[in-house]
GROMACS .gro file of C-alpha atoms in nm:
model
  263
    1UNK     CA    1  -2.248   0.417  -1.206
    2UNK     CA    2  -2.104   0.640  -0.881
    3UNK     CA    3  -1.899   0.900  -0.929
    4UNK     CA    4  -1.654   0.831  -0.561
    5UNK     CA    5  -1.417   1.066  -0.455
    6UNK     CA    6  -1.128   0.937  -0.261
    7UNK     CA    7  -0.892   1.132  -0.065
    8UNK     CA    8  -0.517   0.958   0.057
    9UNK     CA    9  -0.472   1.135   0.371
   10UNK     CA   10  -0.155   0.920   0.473
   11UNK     CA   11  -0.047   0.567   0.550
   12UNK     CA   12  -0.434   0.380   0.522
   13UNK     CA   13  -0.633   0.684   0.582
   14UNK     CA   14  -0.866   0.765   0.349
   15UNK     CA   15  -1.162   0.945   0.314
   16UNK     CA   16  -1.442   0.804   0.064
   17UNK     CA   17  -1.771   1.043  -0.077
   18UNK     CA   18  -2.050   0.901  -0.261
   19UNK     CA   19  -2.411   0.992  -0.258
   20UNK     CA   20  -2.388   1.178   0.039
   21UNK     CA   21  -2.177   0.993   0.219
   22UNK     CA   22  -1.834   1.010   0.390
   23UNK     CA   23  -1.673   0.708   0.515
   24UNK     CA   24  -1.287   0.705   0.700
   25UNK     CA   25  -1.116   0.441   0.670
   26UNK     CA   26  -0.837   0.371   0.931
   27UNK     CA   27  -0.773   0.697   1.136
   28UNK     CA   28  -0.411   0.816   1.205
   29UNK     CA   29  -0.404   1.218   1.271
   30UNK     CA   30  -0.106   1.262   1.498
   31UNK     CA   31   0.212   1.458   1.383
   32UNK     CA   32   0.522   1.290   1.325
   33UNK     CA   33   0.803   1.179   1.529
   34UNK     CA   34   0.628   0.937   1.780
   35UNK     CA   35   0.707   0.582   1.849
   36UNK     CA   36   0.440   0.369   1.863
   37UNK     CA   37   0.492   0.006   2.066
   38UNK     CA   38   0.287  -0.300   1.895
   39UNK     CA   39   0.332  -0.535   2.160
   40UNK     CA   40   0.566  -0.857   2.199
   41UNK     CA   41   0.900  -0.573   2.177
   42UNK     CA   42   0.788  -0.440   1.849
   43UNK     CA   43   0.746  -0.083   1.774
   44UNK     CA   44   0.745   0.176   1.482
   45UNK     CA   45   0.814   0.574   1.444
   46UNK     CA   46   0.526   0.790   1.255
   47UNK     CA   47   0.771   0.988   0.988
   48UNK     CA   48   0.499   1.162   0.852
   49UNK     CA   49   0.218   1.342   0.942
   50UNK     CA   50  -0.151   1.369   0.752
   51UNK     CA   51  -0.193   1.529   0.470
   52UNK     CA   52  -0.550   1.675   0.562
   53UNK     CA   53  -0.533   1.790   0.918
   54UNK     CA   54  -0.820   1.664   1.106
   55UNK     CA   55  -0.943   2.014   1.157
   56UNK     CA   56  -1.066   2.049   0.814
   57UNK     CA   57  -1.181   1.674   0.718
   58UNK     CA   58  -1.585   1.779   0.810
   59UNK     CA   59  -1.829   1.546   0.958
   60UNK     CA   60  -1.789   1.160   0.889
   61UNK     CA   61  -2.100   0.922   0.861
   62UNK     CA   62  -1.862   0.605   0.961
   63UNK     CA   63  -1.513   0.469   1.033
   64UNK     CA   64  -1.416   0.168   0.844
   65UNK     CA   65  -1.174   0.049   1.138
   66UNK     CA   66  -0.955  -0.240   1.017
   67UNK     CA   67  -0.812  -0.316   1.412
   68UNK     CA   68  -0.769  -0.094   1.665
   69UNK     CA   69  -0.460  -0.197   1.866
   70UNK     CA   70  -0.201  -0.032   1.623
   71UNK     CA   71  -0.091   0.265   1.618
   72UNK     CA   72  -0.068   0.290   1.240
   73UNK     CA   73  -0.456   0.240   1.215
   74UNK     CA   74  -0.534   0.380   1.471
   75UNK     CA   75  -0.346   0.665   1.684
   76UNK     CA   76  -0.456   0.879   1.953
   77UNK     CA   77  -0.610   1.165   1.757
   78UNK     CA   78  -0.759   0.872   1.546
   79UNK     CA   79  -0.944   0.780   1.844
   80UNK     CA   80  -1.082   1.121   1.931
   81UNK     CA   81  -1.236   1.096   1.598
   82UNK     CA   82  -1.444   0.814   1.653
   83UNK     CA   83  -1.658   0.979   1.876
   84UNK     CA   84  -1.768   1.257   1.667
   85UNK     CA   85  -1.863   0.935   1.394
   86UNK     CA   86  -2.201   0.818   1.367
   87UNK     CA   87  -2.096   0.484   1.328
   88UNK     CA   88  -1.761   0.291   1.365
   89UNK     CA   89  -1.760  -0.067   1.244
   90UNK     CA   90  -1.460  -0.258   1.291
   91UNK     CA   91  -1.365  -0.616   1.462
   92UNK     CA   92  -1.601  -0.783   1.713
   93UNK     CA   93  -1.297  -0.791   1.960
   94UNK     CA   94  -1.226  -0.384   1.872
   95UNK     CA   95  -1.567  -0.289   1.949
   96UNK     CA   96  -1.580  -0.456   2.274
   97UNK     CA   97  -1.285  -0.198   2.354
   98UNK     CA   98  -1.377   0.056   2.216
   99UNK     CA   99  -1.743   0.091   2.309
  100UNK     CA  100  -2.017   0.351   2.259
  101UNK     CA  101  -2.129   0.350   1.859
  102UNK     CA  102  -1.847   0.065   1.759
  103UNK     CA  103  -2.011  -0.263   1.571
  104UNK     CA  104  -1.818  -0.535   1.543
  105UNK     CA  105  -1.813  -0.796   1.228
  106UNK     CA  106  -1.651  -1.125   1.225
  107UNK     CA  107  -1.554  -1.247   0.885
  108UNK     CA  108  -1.784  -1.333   0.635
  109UNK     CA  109  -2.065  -1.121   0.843
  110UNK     CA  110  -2.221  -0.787   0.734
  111UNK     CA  111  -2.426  -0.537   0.803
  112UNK     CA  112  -2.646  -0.250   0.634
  113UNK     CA  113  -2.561   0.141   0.659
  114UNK     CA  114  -2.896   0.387   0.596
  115UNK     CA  115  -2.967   0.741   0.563
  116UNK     CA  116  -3.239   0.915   0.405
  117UNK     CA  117  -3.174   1.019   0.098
  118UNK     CA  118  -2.873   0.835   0.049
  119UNK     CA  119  -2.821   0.486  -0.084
  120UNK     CA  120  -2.790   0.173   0.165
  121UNK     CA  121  -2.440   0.037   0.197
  122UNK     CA  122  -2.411  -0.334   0.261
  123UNK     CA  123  -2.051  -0.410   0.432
  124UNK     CA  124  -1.920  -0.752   0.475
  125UNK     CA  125  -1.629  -0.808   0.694
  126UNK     CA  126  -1.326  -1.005   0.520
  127UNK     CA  127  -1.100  -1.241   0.670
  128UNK     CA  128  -0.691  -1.068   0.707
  129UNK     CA  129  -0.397  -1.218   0.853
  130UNK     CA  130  -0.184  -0.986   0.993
  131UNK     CA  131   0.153  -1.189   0.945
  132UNK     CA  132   0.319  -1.536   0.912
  133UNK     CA  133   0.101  -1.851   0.979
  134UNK     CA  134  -0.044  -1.874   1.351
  135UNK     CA  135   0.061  -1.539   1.383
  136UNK     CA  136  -0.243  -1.411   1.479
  137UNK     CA  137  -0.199  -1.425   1.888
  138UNK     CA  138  -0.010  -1.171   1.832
  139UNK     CA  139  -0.084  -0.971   1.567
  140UNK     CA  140  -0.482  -0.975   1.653
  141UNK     CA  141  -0.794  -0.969   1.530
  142UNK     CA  142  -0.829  -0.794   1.134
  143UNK     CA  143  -1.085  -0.773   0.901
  144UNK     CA  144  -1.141  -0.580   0.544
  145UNK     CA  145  -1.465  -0.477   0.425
  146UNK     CA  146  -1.650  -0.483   0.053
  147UNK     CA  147  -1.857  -0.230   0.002
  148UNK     CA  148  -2.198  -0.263  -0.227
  149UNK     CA  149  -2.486   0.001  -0.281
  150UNK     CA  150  -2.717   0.027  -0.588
  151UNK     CA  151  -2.567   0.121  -0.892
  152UNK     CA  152  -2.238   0.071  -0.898
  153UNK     CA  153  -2.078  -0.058  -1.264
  154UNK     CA  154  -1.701  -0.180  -1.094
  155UNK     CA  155  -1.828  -0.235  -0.783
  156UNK     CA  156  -1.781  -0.372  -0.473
  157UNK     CA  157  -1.528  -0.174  -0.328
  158UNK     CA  158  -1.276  -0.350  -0.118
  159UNK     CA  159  -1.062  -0.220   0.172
  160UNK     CA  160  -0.848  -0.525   0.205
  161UNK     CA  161  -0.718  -0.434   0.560
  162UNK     CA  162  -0.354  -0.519   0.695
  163UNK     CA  163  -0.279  -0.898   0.554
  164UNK     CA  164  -0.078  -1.080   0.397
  165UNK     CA  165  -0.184  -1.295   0.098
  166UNK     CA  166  -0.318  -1.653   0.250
  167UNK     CA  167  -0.630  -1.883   0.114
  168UNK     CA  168  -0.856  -1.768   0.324
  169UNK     CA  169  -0.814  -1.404   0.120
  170UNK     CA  170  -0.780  -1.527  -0.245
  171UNK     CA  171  -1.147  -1.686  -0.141
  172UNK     CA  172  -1.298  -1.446  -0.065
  173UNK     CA  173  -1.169  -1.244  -0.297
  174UNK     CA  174  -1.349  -1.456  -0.546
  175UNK     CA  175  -1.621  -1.441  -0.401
  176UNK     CA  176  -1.641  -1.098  -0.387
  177UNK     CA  177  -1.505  -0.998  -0.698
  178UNK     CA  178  -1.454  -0.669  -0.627
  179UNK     CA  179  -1.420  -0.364  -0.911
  180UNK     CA  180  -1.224  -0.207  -0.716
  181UNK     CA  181  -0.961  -0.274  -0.449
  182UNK     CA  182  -0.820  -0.042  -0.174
  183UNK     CA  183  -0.483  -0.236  -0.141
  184UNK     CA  184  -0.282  -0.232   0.159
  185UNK     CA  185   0.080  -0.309   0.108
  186UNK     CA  186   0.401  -0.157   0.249
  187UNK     CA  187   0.515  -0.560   0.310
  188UNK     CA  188   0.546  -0.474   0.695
  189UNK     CA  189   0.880  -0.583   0.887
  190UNK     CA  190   1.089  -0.570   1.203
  191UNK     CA  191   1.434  -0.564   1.272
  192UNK     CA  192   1.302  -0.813   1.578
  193UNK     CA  193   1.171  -1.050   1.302
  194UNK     CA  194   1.376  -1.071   1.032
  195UNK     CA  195   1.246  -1.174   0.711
  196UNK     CA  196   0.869  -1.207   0.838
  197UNK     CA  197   0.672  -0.984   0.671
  198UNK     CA  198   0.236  -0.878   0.845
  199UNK     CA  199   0.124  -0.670   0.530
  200UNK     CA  200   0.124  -0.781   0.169
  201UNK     CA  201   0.424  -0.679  -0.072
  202UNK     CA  202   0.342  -0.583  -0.456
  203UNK     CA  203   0.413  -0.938  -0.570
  204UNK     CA  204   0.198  -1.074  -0.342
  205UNK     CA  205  -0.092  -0.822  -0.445
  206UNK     CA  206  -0.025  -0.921  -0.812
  207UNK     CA  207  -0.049  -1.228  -0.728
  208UNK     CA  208  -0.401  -1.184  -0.559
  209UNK     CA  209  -0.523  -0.948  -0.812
  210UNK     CA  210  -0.445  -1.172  -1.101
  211UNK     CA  211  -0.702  -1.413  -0.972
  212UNK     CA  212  -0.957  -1.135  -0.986
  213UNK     CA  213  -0.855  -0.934  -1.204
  214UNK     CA  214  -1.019  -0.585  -1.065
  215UNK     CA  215  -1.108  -0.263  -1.299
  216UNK     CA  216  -0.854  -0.067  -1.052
  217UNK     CA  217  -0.630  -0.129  -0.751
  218UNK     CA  218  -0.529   0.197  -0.568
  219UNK     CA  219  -0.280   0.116  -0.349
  220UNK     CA  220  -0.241   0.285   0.010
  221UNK     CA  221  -0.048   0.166   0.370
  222UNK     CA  222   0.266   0.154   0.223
  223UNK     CA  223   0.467   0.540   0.289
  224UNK     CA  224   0.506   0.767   0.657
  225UNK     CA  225   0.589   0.477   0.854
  226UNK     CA  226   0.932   0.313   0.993
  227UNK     CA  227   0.760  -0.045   0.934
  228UNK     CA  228   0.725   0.006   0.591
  229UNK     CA  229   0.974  -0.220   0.398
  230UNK     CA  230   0.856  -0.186   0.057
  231UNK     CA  231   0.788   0.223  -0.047
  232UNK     CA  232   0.601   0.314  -0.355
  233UNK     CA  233   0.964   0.266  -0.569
  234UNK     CA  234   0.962  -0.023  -0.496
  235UNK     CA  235   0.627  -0.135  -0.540
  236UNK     CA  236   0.629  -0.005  -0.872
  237UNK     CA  237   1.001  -0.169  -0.950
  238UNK     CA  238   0.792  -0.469  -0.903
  239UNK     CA  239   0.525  -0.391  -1.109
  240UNK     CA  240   0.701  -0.393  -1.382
  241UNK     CA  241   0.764  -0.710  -1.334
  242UNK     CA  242   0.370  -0.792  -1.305
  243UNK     CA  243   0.170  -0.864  -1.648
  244UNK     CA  244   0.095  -0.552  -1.856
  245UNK     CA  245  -0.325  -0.644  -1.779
  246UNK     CA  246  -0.276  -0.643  -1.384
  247UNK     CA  247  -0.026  -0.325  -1.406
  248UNK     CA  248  -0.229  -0.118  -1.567
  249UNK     CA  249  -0.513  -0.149  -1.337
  250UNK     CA  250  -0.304   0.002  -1.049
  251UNK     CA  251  -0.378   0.388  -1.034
  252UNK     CA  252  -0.211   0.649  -0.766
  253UNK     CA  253  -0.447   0.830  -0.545
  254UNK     CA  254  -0.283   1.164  -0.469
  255UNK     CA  255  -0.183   1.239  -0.125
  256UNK     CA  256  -0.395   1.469   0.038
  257UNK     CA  257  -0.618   1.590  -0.304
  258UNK     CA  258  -0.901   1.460  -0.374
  259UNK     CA  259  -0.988   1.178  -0.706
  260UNK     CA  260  -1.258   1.104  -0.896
  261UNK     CA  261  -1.333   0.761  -0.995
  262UNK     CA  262  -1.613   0.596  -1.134
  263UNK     CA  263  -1.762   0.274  -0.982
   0.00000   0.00000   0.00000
């Protein structure tokens, strides 16, 4: 069993220790306030800014980069990041821009993180769609990643990345069967699109978690955005709705403090 420690930073930034590691997951570091354009007329305003200033988050082995062309995944001082990063794996199409350590995974692919001392880390890229059906012209290329090293008891970890529940996910997701899932939600909407919605909402989550019925869900991507339709209230108004055996499972990670879990 690992004893992880997982630290919320702010929207899906989060900061994972294990073994000597430290992995990032999507990096967003700039205060609030900006507006941030996502193509096609679409745009969003940062309303709040990180909880751990990137000043004091310390040396990171790799970046767990979802996609790289928004702004909420991604922002300037985000980007200034990656090149103090060993490694930064993230789409095949993101690490063509991006360039220098960036590794690039297509769905279903993976590859093998190693250190001395420290465990290996197998990642495996997992398929997202980033809105409605055909959607993905716009919205670009996503992936999530599950996460397996040697010895973990509710393991593989899963960053599920910005989608929206579709086959392709709940398949992999069996596949997988992770322990436990880093859920983005926030059920992502526009004023220019109306009821559309590019991230998953909490009854689509239960929905995808009662097929695979994880040890924990800790939801994240869903507060310190514009974009974000559906806040923590209301993710957990809907919970209540969700059987007693899938609500439980979802935990809180505290915003900007560090937690302990076991995997």
């Amino acid at each position: 069993m690992s004893d992880v420690r997982f630290t919320h930073i702010g929207g899906p930034t989060v900061l994972i220790e294990f073994d000597g590691w430290r992995l990032l997951t999507d990096p967003t570091f700039d205060p609030p306030g900006r507006t941030y354009r996502f193509g096609w007329g679409i745009s969003s305003r940062k309303l709040t800014g990180p909880a751990l200033p990137m000043a004091e988050l310390g040396p990171v082995d790799a970046v767990l980069l979802t996609h790289d062309h928004h702004g909420d995944n991604l922002d300037s001082a985000g980007r200034l990041l990656l090149s103090t990063a060993t490694t930064t794996v993230t789409t095949s199409s993101g690490a063509r821009r991006l360039g220098g350590t960036a590794c690039g995974l297509k769905s279903g692919q993976s590859m093998r993180l190693q250190a001395p001392g420290r465990p290996p880390i197998e990642i495996t890229a997992t398929p997202c769609r980033h809105g409605p059906l055909l959607s993905r012209p716009i919205t670009g290329e996503v992936i999530g990643f599950a996460l397996t090293w040697p010895g973990q008891e509710h393991g593989p970890l899963w960053i599920t990345g910005d989608t929206v529940y579709h086959r392709a996910l709940r398949r992999a997701a069996a596949q997988i069967r992770p322990g436990t899932v880093l859920l983005h939600l926030g059920g992502v909407g526009f004023p220019l699109t109306g009821p559309l919605r590019y991230t998953m909402t909490a009854l689509q989550a239960v929905r995808l978690c009662e097929a695979i019925t994880p040890h924990t869900i800790l939801p994240v991507h869903y507060e310190g955005w514009q974009h974000f339709r559906q806040g923590r209230d209301g993710i957990e108004r809907d919970l209540l709705r969700a059987p007693k055996p899938i609500r439980s499972r979802f935990r809180w990670l505290p915003i900007g403090s560090a937690e302990h879990l076991q995997l």
